[in-house]
Every structure is written in structure tokens, then in C-alpha cells.
PDB file of C-alpha atoms in Angstrom:
ATOM      1  CA  MET A  49       0.082   0.309   0.087  1.00  0.00           C
ATOM      2  CA  ALA A  50       1.588   3.208  -1.107  1.00  0.00           C
ATOM      3  CA  PHE A  51       2.724   5.827   1.659  1.00  0.00           C
ATOM      4  CA  ARG A  52      -0.881   8.109   0.219  1.00  0.00           C
ATOM      5  CA  GLY A  53      -3.324   5.211   1.634  1.00  0.00           C
ATOM      6  CA  TRP A  54      -1.512   4.189   4.121  1.00  0.00           C
ATOM      7  CA  LYS A  55      -0.494   7.375   6.107  1.00  0.00           C
ATOM      8  CA  TRP A  56      -4.212   7.145   7.947  1.00  0.00           C
ATOM      9  CA  LEU A  57      -2.834   3.919   9.178  1.00  0.00           C
ATOM     10  CA  LEU A  58       0.003   6.166  11.108  1.00  0.00           C
ATOM     11  CA  LEU A  59      -2.748   7.829  12.538  1.00  0.00           C
ATOM     12  CA  VAL A  60      -4.414   5.003  14.077  1.00  0.00           C
ATOM     13  CA  GLY A  61      -1.759   3.312  14.821  1.00  0.00           C
ATOM     14  CA  ARG A  62       0.088   6.186  17.146  1.00  0.00           C
ATOM     15  CA  GLN A  63      -3.524   6.099  18.339  1.00  0.00           C
ATOM     16  CA  ASN A  64      -3.157   2.807  19.755  1.00  0.00           C
ATOM     17  CA  THR A  65       0.490   3.528  20.677  1.00  0.00           C
ATOM     18  CA  PHE A  66       0.874   6.723  22.334  1.00  0.00           C
ATOM     19  CA  ALA A  67      -2.925   5.426  24.552  1.00  0.00           C
ATOM     20  CA  ARG A  68      -1.725   2.132  25.269  1.00  0.00           C
ATOM     21  CA  ALA A  69       1.831   3.239  26.633  1.00  0.00           C
ATOM     22  CA  TRP A  70      -0.258   5.854  29.055  1.00  0.00           C
ATOM     23  CA  ARG A  71      -2.716   3.577  29.942  1.00  0.00           C
ATOM     24  CA  SER A  72       0.318   1.442  31.188  1.00  0.00           C
ATOM     25  CA  ARG A  73       0.598   3.672  34.148  1.00  0.00           C
ATOM     26  CA  ARG A  74      -2.010   1.370  35.527  1.00  0.00           C
ATOM     27  CA  GLY A  75       0.139  -1.211  35.486  1.00  0.00           C
ATOM     28  CA  GLY A  76       3.823   0.139  35.736  1.00  0.00           C
ATOM     29  CA  PRO A  77       5.609   1.293  32.945  1.00  0.00           C
ATOM     30  CA  SER A  78       5.344  -0.210  29.500  1.00  0.00           C
ATOM     31  CA  LEU A  79       8.323  -1.775  27.668  1.00  0.00           C
ATOM     32  CA  ARG A  80       8.568   1.368  25.448  1.00  0.00           C
ATOM     33  CA  TRP A  81       8.480   3.549  28.569  1.00  0.00           C
ATOM     34  CA  LYS A  82      11.418   1.361  30.174  1.00  0.00           C
ATOM     35  CA  ARG A  83      13.678   3.131  27.303  1.00  0.00           C
ATOM     36  CA  CYS A  84      12.850   6.290  27.531  1.00  0.00           C
ATOM     37  CA  CYS A  85      15.953   8.675  27.352  1.00  0.00           C
ATOM     38  CA  HIS A  86      16.814  12.302  27.227  1.00  0.00           C
ATOM     39  CA  TRP A  87      18.424  13.274  24.394  1.00  0.00           C
ATOM     40  CA  SER A  88      20.876  16.616  25.216  1.00  0.00           C
ATOM     41  CA  ALA A  89      21.323  19.476  22.727  1.00  0.00           C
ATOM     42  CA  GLY A  90      23.537  18.883  20.487  1.00  0.00           C
ATOM     43  CA  LYS A  91      23.496  15.052  20.603  1.00  0.00           C
ATOM     44  CA  SER A  92      23.937  13.349  17.010  1.00  0.00           C
ATOM     45  CA  LEU A  93      21.611  11.144  15.104  1.00  0.00           C
ATOM     46  CA  ASP A  94      23.485   7.184  14.632  1.00  0.00           C
ATOM     47  CA  PRO A  95      24.828   7.985  10.893  1.00  0.00           C
ATOM     48  CA  GLU A  96      22.965   4.723   9.406  1.00  0.00           C
ATOM     49  CA  VAL A  97      19.638   6.031  10.806  1.00  0.00           C
ATOM     50  CA  ARG A  98      21.132   9.577   9.461  1.00  0.00           C
ATOM     51  CA  ALA A  99      21.847   8.288   6.308  1.00  0.00           C
ATOM     52  CA  PHE A 100      18.579   6.915   5.938  1.00  0.00           C
ATOM     53  CA  LEU A 101      16.693   9.638   7.015  1.00  0.00           C
ATOM     54  CA  GLU A 102      18.427  12.082   4.258  1.00  0.00           C
ATOM     55  CA  GLU A 103      17.748   9.304   1.200  1.00  0.00           C
ATOM     56  CA  ASN A 104      14.337   8.490   2.395  1.00  0.00           C
ATOM     57  CA  THR A 105      12.899  12.270   2.791  1.00  0.00           C
ATOM     58  CA  GLU A 106      12.899  15.707   0.857  1.00  0.00           C
ATOM     59  CA  VAL A 107      13.512  18.807   2.399  1.00  0.00           C
ATOM     60  CA  THR A 108      10.587  20.864   1.754  1.00  0.00           C
ATOM     61  CA  SER A 109       9.050  24.189   2.846  1.00  0.00           C
ATOM     62  CA  SER A 110       6.032  24.566   0.239  1.00  0.00           C
ATOM     63  CA  GLY A 111       2.340  23.220   0.893  1.00  0.00           C
ATOM     64  CA  HIS A 112       2.447  24.228   4.413  1.00  0.00           C
ATOM     65  CA  LEU A 113       1.137  27.437   6.634  1.00  0.00           C
ATOM     66  CA  THR A 114       5.020  27.934   7.582  1.00  0.00           C
ATOM     67  CA  PRO A 115       7.177  28.391   4.279  1.00  0.00           C
ATOM     68  CA  GLU A 116      10.268  29.543   6.959  1.00  0.00           C
ATOM     69  CA  ILE A 117      10.376  26.849   8.093  1.00  0.00           C
ATOM     70  CA  ARG A 118      12.184  23.626   6.885  1.00  0.00           C
ATOM     71  CA  LEU A 119      11.853  20.298   7.470  1.00  0.00           C
ATOM     72  CA  ARG A 120      12.577  16.539   6.106  1.00  0.00           C
ATOM     73  CA  LEU A 121       9.153  14.848   5.267  1.00  0.00           C
ATOM     74  CA  LEU A 122       7.831  11.967   3.286  1.00  0.00           C
ATOM     75  CA  THR A 123       6.483  13.615   0.022  1.00  0.00           C
ATOM     76  CA  PRO A 124       5.141  11.768  -3.235  1.00  0.00           C
ATOM     77  CA  ARG A 125       8.762  12.081  -4.627  1.00  0.00           C
ATOM     78  CA  CYS A 126       9.986  10.012  -1.651  1.00  0.00           C
ATOM     79  CA  ARG A 127      10.488   6.221  -2.705  1.00  0.00           C
ATOM     80  CA  PHE A 128       8.410   5.287   0.908  1.00  0.00           C
ATOM     81  CA  TRP A 129       4.981   7.208  -1.037  1.00  0.00           C
ATOM     82  CA  ARG A 130       4.692   4.196  -2.600  1.00  0.00           C
ATOM     83  CA  GLU A 131       6.610   1.229  -0.994  1.00  0.00           C
ATOM     84  CA  LYS A 132       4.318  -1.162   1.512  1.00  0.00           C
ATOM     85  CA  SER A 133       4.320   0.744   4.833  1.00  0.00           C
ATOM     86  CA  ASP A 134       6.177  -2.694   6.619  1.00  0.00           C
ATOM     87  CA  LEU A 135       9.006  -2.253   4.799  1.00  0.00           C
ATOM     88  CA  TRP A 136       9.771   0.555   6.614  1.00  0.00           C
ATOM     89  CA  PRO A 137      12.799   0.180   9.271  1.00  0.00           C
ATOM     90  CA  TYR A 138      12.160   2.277  11.679  1.00  0.00           C
ATOM     91  CA  GLY A 139       8.647   2.003  13.114  1.00  0.00           C
ATOM     92  CA  ASP A 140       5.591   4.371  11.512  1.00  0.00           C
ATOM     93  CA  PRO A 141       7.197   7.437  10.724  1.00  0.00           C
ATOM     94  CA  PHE A 142       4.472   9.953  12.411  1.00  0.00           C
ATOM     95  CA  TRP A 143       6.905  12.923  12.655  1.00  0.00           C
ATOM     96  CA  ALA A 144       7.304  12.127   8.799  1.00  0.00           C
ATOM     97  CA  ILE A 145       4.384  13.884   8.346  1.00  0.00           C
ATOM     98  CA  TYR A 146       3.782  18.288   9.099  1.00  0.00           C
ATOM     99  CA  TRP A 147       0.204  17.634  10.501  1.00  0.00           C
ATOM    100  CA  PRO A 148      -2.182  20.252  10.555  1.00  0.00           C
ATOM    101  CA  GLY A 149      -2.916  21.315  13.934  1.00  0.00           C
ATOM    102  CA  GLY A 150       1.287  21.751  14.845  1.00  0.00           C
ATOM    103  CA  GLN A 151       1.296  24.080  11.533  1.00  0.00           C
ATOM    104  CA  ALA A 152      -1.092  26.450  12.867  1.00  0.00           C
ATOM    105  CA  LEU A 153       0.687  26.624  16.391  1.00  0.00           C
ATOM    106  CA  SER A 154       4.115  27.016  14.545  1.00  0.00           C
ATOM    107  CA  ARG A 155       2.577  29.508  11.915  1.00  0.00           C
ATOM    108  CA  TYR A 156       0.782  31.605  15.499  1.00  0.00           C
ATOM    109  CA  ILE A 157       4.096  31.375  17.108  1.00  0.00           C
ATOM    110  CA  LEU A 158       5.834  32.891  14.170  1.00  0.00           C
ATOM    111  CA  ASP A 159       3.124  35.754  13.701  1.00  0.00           C
ATOM    112  CA  ASN A 160       3.166  36.096  17.674  1.00  0.00           C
ATOM    113  CA  PRO A 161       6.788  36.151  18.993  1.00  0.00           C
ATOM    114  CA  CYS A 162       5.674  37.131  22.460  1.00  0.00           C
ATOM    115  CA  VAL A 163       3.913  34.356  23.408  1.00  0.00           C
ATOM    116  CA  VAL A 164       7.323  32.549  23.387  1.00  0.00           C
ATOM    117  CA  LYS A 165       9.478  35.185  23.804  1.00  0.00           C
ATOM    118  CA  GLY A 166      12.038  34.714  27.010  1.00  0.00           C
ATOM    119  CA  ARG A 167       9.707  31.805  28.212  1.00  0.00           C
ATOM    120  CA  SER A 168      10.317  28.214  28.460  1.00  0.00           C
ATOM    121  CA  VAL A 169       8.298  26.074  26.004  1.00  0.00           C
ATOM    122  CA  LEU A 170       7.593  22.119  25.749  1.00  0.00           C
ATOM    123  CA  ASP A 171       6.397  20.974  22.458  1.00  0.00           C
ATOM    124  CA  LEU A 172       4.263  18.089  23.795  1.00  0.00           C
ATOM    125  CA  GLY A 173       3.562  14.965  21.007  1.00  0.00           C
ATOM    126  CA  SER A 174       6.494  16.939  18.954  1.00  0.00           C
ATOM    127  CA  GLY A 175       6.823  15.050  16.058  1.00  0.00           C
ATOM    128  CA  CYS A 176       9.140  16.838  13.402  1.00  0.00           C
ATOM    129  CA  GLY A 177       9.668  19.508  15.639  1.00  0.00           C
ATOM    130  CA  ALA A 178       8.399  22.630  13.852  1.00  0.00           C
ATOM    131  CA  THR A 179       6.543  23.950  16.439  1.00  0.00           C
ATOM    132  CA  ALA A 180       9.602  23.210  18.858  1.00  0.00           C
ATOM    133  CA  ILE A 181      11.626  25.247  15.612  1.00  0.00           C
ATOM    134  CA  ALA A 182       8.969  28.001  15.881  1.00  0.00           C
ATOM    135  CA  ALA A 183       9.801  28.974  19.053  1.00  0.00           C
ATOM    136  CA  VAL A 184      13.404  28.801  19.279  1.00  0.00           C
ATOM    137  CA  MET A 185      12.876  31.160  15.952  1.00  0.00           C
ATOM    138  CA  SER A 186      10.637  33.592  17.997  1.00  0.00           C
ATOM    139  CA  GLY A 187      13.046  33.690  21.374  1.00  0.00           C
ATOM    140  CA  ALA A 188      11.887  31.057  23.625  1.00  0.00           C
ATOM    141  CA  SER A 189      14.592  31.040  26.158  1.00  0.00           C
ATOM    142  CA  GLN A 190      14.057  26.877  26.598  1.00  0.00           C
ATOM    143  CA  VAL A 191      12.358  24.228  24.341  1.00  0.00           C
ATOM    144  CA  LEU A 192      11.869  20.931  25.243  1.00  0.00           C
ATOM    145  CA  ALA A 193      10.095  18.837  22.975  1.00  0.00           C
ATOM    146  CA  ASN A 194       8.653  15.618  23.817  1.00  0.00           C
ATOM    147  CA  ASP A 195       7.864  12.490  21.115  1.00  0.00           C
ATOM    148  CA  ILE A 196       7.567   8.955  21.539  1.00  0.00           C
ATOM    149  CA  ASP A 197       9.999   8.438  18.190  1.00  0.00           C
ATOM    150  CA  PRO A 198      13.625   7.826  19.357  1.00  0.00           C
ATOM    151  CA  ARG A 199      14.180   8.366  16.039  1.00  0.00           C
ATOM    152  CA  THR A 200      13.410  11.447  14.726  1.00  0.00           C
ATOM    153  CA  ALA A 201      14.738  14.200  12.068  1.00  0.00           C
ATOM    154  CA  MET A 202      14.361  16.854  14.680  1.00  0.00           C
ATOM    155  CA  ILE A 203      17.915  17.399  14.795  1.00  0.00           C
ATOM    156  CA  LEU A 204      17.850  16.952  11.015  1.00  0.00           C
ATOM    157  CA  ASN A 205      15.457  20.016  10.749  1.00  0.00           C
ATOM    158  CA  CYS A 206      17.394  21.752  13.007  1.00  0.00           C
ATOM    159  CA  GLU A 207      20.080  21.989  10.840  1.00  0.00           C
ATOM    160  CA  LEU A 208      17.994  22.699   8.084  1.00  0.00           C
ATOM    161  CA  ASN A 209      17.268  25.923   9.634  1.00  0.00           C
ATOM    162  CA  HIS A 210      19.908  26.701  10.876  1.00  0.00           C
ATOM    163  CA  LEU A 211      19.788  25.650  14.895  1.00  0.00           C
ATOM    164  CA  ASN A 212      21.219  24.039  17.889  1.00  0.00           C
ATOM    165  CA  PRO A 213      19.309  21.199  18.707  1.00  0.00           C
ATOM    166  CA  PHE A 214      17.513  21.400  21.482  1.00  0.00           C
ATOM    167  CA  PRO A 215      17.042  19.171  23.576  1.00  0.00           C
ATOM    168  CA  ILE A 216      15.074  15.784  23.602  1.00  0.00           C
ATOM    169  CA  THR A 217      12.609  13.504  25.402  1.00  0.00           C
ATOM    170  CA  ILE A 218      10.751  10.211  24.582  1.00  0.00           C
ATOM    171  CA  LYS A 219       9.870   9.206  27.941  1.00  0.00           C
ATOM    172  CA  ASN A 220       6.046   9.013  28.897  1.00  0.00           C
ATOM    173  CA  ILE A 221       5.402  12.583  30.575  1.00  0.00           C
ATOM    174  CA  ILE A 222       1.658  12.487  30.603  1.00  0.00           C
ATOM    175  CA  ASN A 223       0.395  12.076  34.126  1.00  0.00           C
ATOM    176  CA  SER A 224       3.865  12.701  35.306  1.00  0.00           C
ATOM    177  CA  GLU A 225       4.471  16.021  37.746  1.00  0.00           C
ATOM    178  CA  ALA A 226       3.550  19.290  36.687  1.00  0.00           C
ATOM    179  CA  GLY A 227       6.823  20.351  35.516  1.00  0.00           C
ATOM    180  CA  ASN A 228       7.835  24.039  35.486  1.00  0.00           C
ATOM    181  CA  TRP A 229       7.266  25.176  31.945  1.00  0.00           C
ATOM    182  CA  ASP A 230       5.649  28.921  31.420  1.00  0.00           C
ATOM    183  CA  LEU A 231       3.739  27.367  27.933  1.00  0.00           C
ATOM    184  CA  ILE A 232       3.297  23.822  27.066  1.00  0.00           C
ATOM    185  CA  VAL A 233       2.288  23.482  23.287  1.00  0.00           C
ATOM    186  CA  LEU A 234       0.704  20.356  21.220  1.00  0.00           C
ATOM    187  CA  GLY A 235      -0.834  19.732  18.248  1.00  0.00           C
ATOM    188  CA  ASP A 236      -2.837  16.708  17.059  1.00  0.00           C
ATOM    189  CA  MET A 237      -2.898  14.717  20.309  1.00  0.00           C
ATOM    190  CA  PHE A 238      -6.430  14.384  20.772  1.00  0.00           C
ATOM    191  CA  TYR A 239      -7.646  10.990  19.082  1.00  0.00           C
ATOM    192  CA  ASP A 240      -8.264   8.455  21.317  1.00  0.00           C
ATOM    193  CA  GLU A 241     -10.423   9.643  24.761  1.00  0.00           C
ATOM    194  CA  GLN A 242      -8.703   7.700  27.119  1.00  0.00           C
ATOM    195  CA  LEU A 243      -5.419   9.411  26.305  1.00  0.00           C
ATOM    196  CA  ALA A 244      -7.514  12.715  25.938  1.00  0.00           C
ATOM    197  CA  ASP A 245      -9.073  12.376  29.121  1.00  0.00           C
ATOM    198  CA  GLY A 246      -5.452  12.128  30.850  1.00  0.00           C
ATOM    199  CA  LEU A 247      -4.471  14.969  28.627  1.00  0.00           C
ATOM    200  CA  HIS A 248      -7.014  16.818  30.521  1.00  0.00           C
ATOM    201  CA  HIS A 249      -6.031  16.002  33.852  1.00  0.00           C
ATOM    202  CA  TRP A 250      -2.701  16.099  33.070  1.00  0.00           C
ATOM    203  CA  LEU A 251      -2.753  20.038  31.269  1.00  0.00           C
ATOM    204  CA  ARG A 252      -5.288  20.482  34.142  1.00  0.00           C
ATOM    205  CA  LYS A 253      -2.349  19.879  36.940  1.00  0.00           C
ATOM    206  CA  CYS A 254       0.409  22.097  35.268  1.00  0.00           C
ATOM    207  CA  ILE A 255      -2.108  25.416  35.329  1.00  0.00           C
ATOM    208  CA  ARG A 256      -3.048  24.688  39.275  1.00  0.00           C
ATOM    209  CA  ILE A 257       0.001  23.947  39.942  1.00  0.00           C
ATOM    210  CA  GLN A 258       2.401  25.698  37.989  1.00  0.00           C
ATOM    211  CA  GLN A 259       0.457  28.214  36.206  1.00  0.00           C
ATOM    212  CA  THR A 260       0.748  26.459  32.593  1.00  0.00           C
ATOM    213  CA  GLU A 261      -0.572  28.396  29.850  1.00  0.00           C
ATOM    214  CA  VAL A 262      -1.675  25.665  27.196  1.00  0.00           C
ATOM    215  CA  LEU A 263      -2.008  26.166  23.289  1.00  0.00           C
ATOM    216  CA  ILE A 264      -3.636  23.341  21.571  1.00  0.00           C
ATOM    217  CA  GLY A 265      -3.414  22.955  18.041  1.00  0.00           C
ATOM    218  CA  ASP A 266      -6.016  20.883  15.874  1.00  0.00           C
ATOM    219  CA  PRO A 267      -8.547  20.964  12.657  1.00  0.00           C
ATOM    220  CA  GLY A 268     -11.494  20.292  14.073  1.00  0.00           C
ATOM    221  CA  ARG A 269     -11.491  16.044  14.052  1.00  0.00           C
ATOM    222  CA  HIS A 270     -14.320  14.378  15.671  1.00  0.00           C
ATOM    223  CA  GLN A 271     -12.613  13.247  19.105  1.00  0.00           C
ATOM    224  CA  PHE A 272     -11.683  16.750  19.573  1.00  0.00           C
ATOM    225  CA  LEU A 273     -14.447  18.523  19.339  1.00  0.00           C
ATOM    226  CA  SER A 274     -16.600  15.631  21.181  1.00  0.00           C
ATOM    227  CA  HIS A 275     -14.300  15.806  24.374  1.00  0.00           C
ATOM    228  CA  SER A 276     -15.189  17.461  27.287  1.00  0.00           C
ATOM    229  CA  ILE A 277     -12.098  19.698  26.879  1.00  0.00           C
ATOM    230  CA  ARG A 278     -13.994  21.416  24.008  1.00  0.00           C
ATOM    231  CA  SER A 279     -16.152  23.526  27.084  1.00  0.00           C
ATOM    232  CA  GLN A 280     -12.928  25.005  27.880  1.00  0.00           C
ATOM    233  CA  LEU A 281     -11.192  26.392  24.760  1.00  0.00           C
ATOM    234  CA  HIS A 282     -11.029  29.643  23.767  1.00  0.00           C
ATOM    235  CA  LYS A 283     -10.469  30.183  20.332  1.00  0.00           C
ATOM    236  CA  VAL A 284      -7.168  32.187  19.295  1.00  0.00           C
ATOM    237  CA  ILE A 285      -6.812  32.128  15.271  1.00  0.00           C
ATOM    238  CA  GLU A 286      -8.063  29.819  12.626  1.00  0.00           C
ATOM    239  CA  TYR A 287      -5.978  29.521   9.567  1.00  0.00           C
ATOM    240  CA  SER A 288      -7.208  28.148   6.139  1.00  0.00           C
ATOM    241  CA  LEU A 289      -4.485  25.292   5.368  1.00  0.00           C
ATOM    242  CA  PRO A 290      -3.032  25.413   1.877  1.00  0.00           C
ATOM    243  CA  GLU A 291      -4.560  23.332  -0.792  1.00  0.00           C
ATOM    244  CA  TYR A 292      -1.617  20.745  -0.470  1.00  0.00           C
ATOM    245  CA  THR A 293      -2.517  19.941   3.027  1.00  0.00           C
ATOM    246  CA  ARG A 294      -6.338  19.872   2.696  1.00  0.00           C
ATOM    247  CA  GLN A 295      -5.461  17.166  -0.129  1.00  0.00           C
ATOM    248  CA  GLU A 296      -3.207  15.108   2.230  1.00  0.00           C
ATOM    249  CA  ASN A 297      -6.070  15.229   5.369  1.00  0.00           C
ATOM    250  CA  ASN A 298      -8.627  14.187   3.945  1.00  0.00           C
ATOM    251  CA  GLY A 299     -10.422  17.857   2.973  1.00  0.00           C
ATOM    252  CA  LEU A 300      -9.975  19.623   5.570  1.00  0.00           C
ATOM    253  CA  THR A 301      -9.692  23.203   5.423  1.00  0.00           C
ATOM    254  CA  SER A 302      -8.795  25.226   8.132  1.00  0.00           C
ATOM    255  CA  SER A 303      -6.621  24.616  11.709  1.00  0.00           C
ATOM    256  CA  ILE A 304      -7.403  26.120  14.497  1.00  0.00           C
ATOM    257  CA  VAL A 305      -4.950  27.169  17.891  1.00  0.00           C
ATOM    258  CA  TRP A 306      -6.944  27.349  21.200  1.00  0.00           C
ATOM    259  CA  SER A 307      -6.084  28.189  24.674  1.00  0.00           C
ATOM    260  CA  TYR A 308      -6.950  26.135  27.067  1.00  0.00           C
ATOM    261  CA  GLN A 309      -8.752  28.004  30.112  1.00  0.00           C
ATOM    262  CA  PRO A 310      -9.899  25.291  32.486  1.00  0.00           C
ATOM    263  CA  SER A 311     -12.431  26.332  35.293  1.00  0.00           C
ATOM    264  CA  ASN A 312     -10.924  24.157  37.747  1.00  0.00           C
ATOM    265  CA  SER A 313      -9.738  26.850  40.597  1.00  0.00           C
ATOM    266  CA  LEU A 314     -12.172  24.425  43.051  1.00  0.00           C
ATOM    267  CA  GLU A 315     -11.284  21.144  41.636  1.00  0.00           C
ATOM    268  CA  ASN A 316      -8.751  18.550  42.814  1.00  0.00           C
ATOM    269  CA  CYS A 317      -6.783  17.694  40.055  1.00  0.00           C
TER     270      CYS A 317
END
């Protein structure tokens, strides 16, 4: 099955992988999370992985909301756009897709650098790293990218944009202690009801304990709009998606940045 066809299977797989990992907190860490690690800024990719990614992705800045940011992505000109998905040797390449929620967050940060300037930023579910890159470009004092895939191209994407790589963590931080972040950004993360519940609870705790600001990017998927968190969101801005992104996201036409403002001051988190 060509990548264009199995791209949507990646999202389903991401649902299952991330959701299972989050649920495993009830019975202790899963094996995936036991292998968690933290990459310090400046750590390089394994040469073999680097060569594979450079050969099988395309550097592009077109067809997305942020032409200022160059990224390595899977495109129709890449081999694995046509190859069967099980031939990809490094797990499902979620990071190779620039999801529309992340595009909206990145565009908003680039247009409004005061949102991140001089602040510490956690990019949750960072994927290709575009939103973290946008935060660095806009003057964030500290950026941490969090994603479950240790073989991400974020380091390559930093190099493409002439930035020093930022720290990356692949451990499951949802349901952990509330980190002392000025801002948490997350895009395209509400694709599983139980995961959404966990995010709701953890983000609310971060806001209550640390007064963290939370921005969420989503193009209006059913799982997001139907969740109870929707009633606690303030619409910040809506972007019309470029035609290429519309085609690759089943006709979704826009993506929205939301500010999460839970009325939980009296709740136990």
C-alpha cells in the first residue's frame, strides 16, 4: 500500500501506541517507556539512521502554513510514498508528516513571537519538531521537545533551519509531576478518548500548580470537538490550510489554535 494510502494507518497506529503507553501507568511502565531516554542538545543521530532519513525524505517548505521552516518529510517524490509500510525499518514515521494542528501552532508562534519570547516551552508530541523550531526562532529561552519516537528527524530539521538542536525527551510525561513550564504547546493529540482524558487531567494540573499557559492546535477532528475539554477552550485564531495540506488530510480546510482555560480552581487535580 502506498504511503498516500497508509498515511492514515499511521494516525491509527499512533493512537494505539500512545494510548496503550499512557494506559500502562496503571500497571507500571510499559517496555516502550522503560527504554525512555533524554537526548541532550547537540547529540547527533546515529550515522546509519541519518543516512536513511536523508535518502528517504525530502526537504520541503511548501504546501504548509510555515514556508519559513524547512522540514524533512515524506512526499510523493519519496520512495516510501509508494512502498509498503512494513518495509520502513524504524517504526511508524509519524514525525514525517506535518500535521495541521502543529502547522497552526507554528504559524501562530512565528506571527506572535511575544507568546514565547523569553519563556520556557514544552512541545508535547513534537513530531517533526516544527513547533519547537518556531519557538526557538521566536526567542523562547528554553525549549524541550517530547515525542515517543527516538529516531525522529528533529535534529536534521534543526540543522536545516540553522539552529542548534534542542533537548528531546521520549519518555511518557503525561501523568507525571507538573513541570515548571511557562507554556505547553500540543497539536493533533486528541485522537483517543482515554488519552484525551489523561491530557485533560495532566494539563489542568500543570495550570493549577505552575500557572502554565497551554495552547492546543487541532483542525477540528471529531475526537477533539466531542471531548469535554472543548467547553474549556478559547479560540485564538483559525487558519485556512493550503491546498496541499487539505488534500493530504482528507479535505480538512482549516486548523485552529485554542487556549486551554479550565475553570478548575476549586477542583482536586
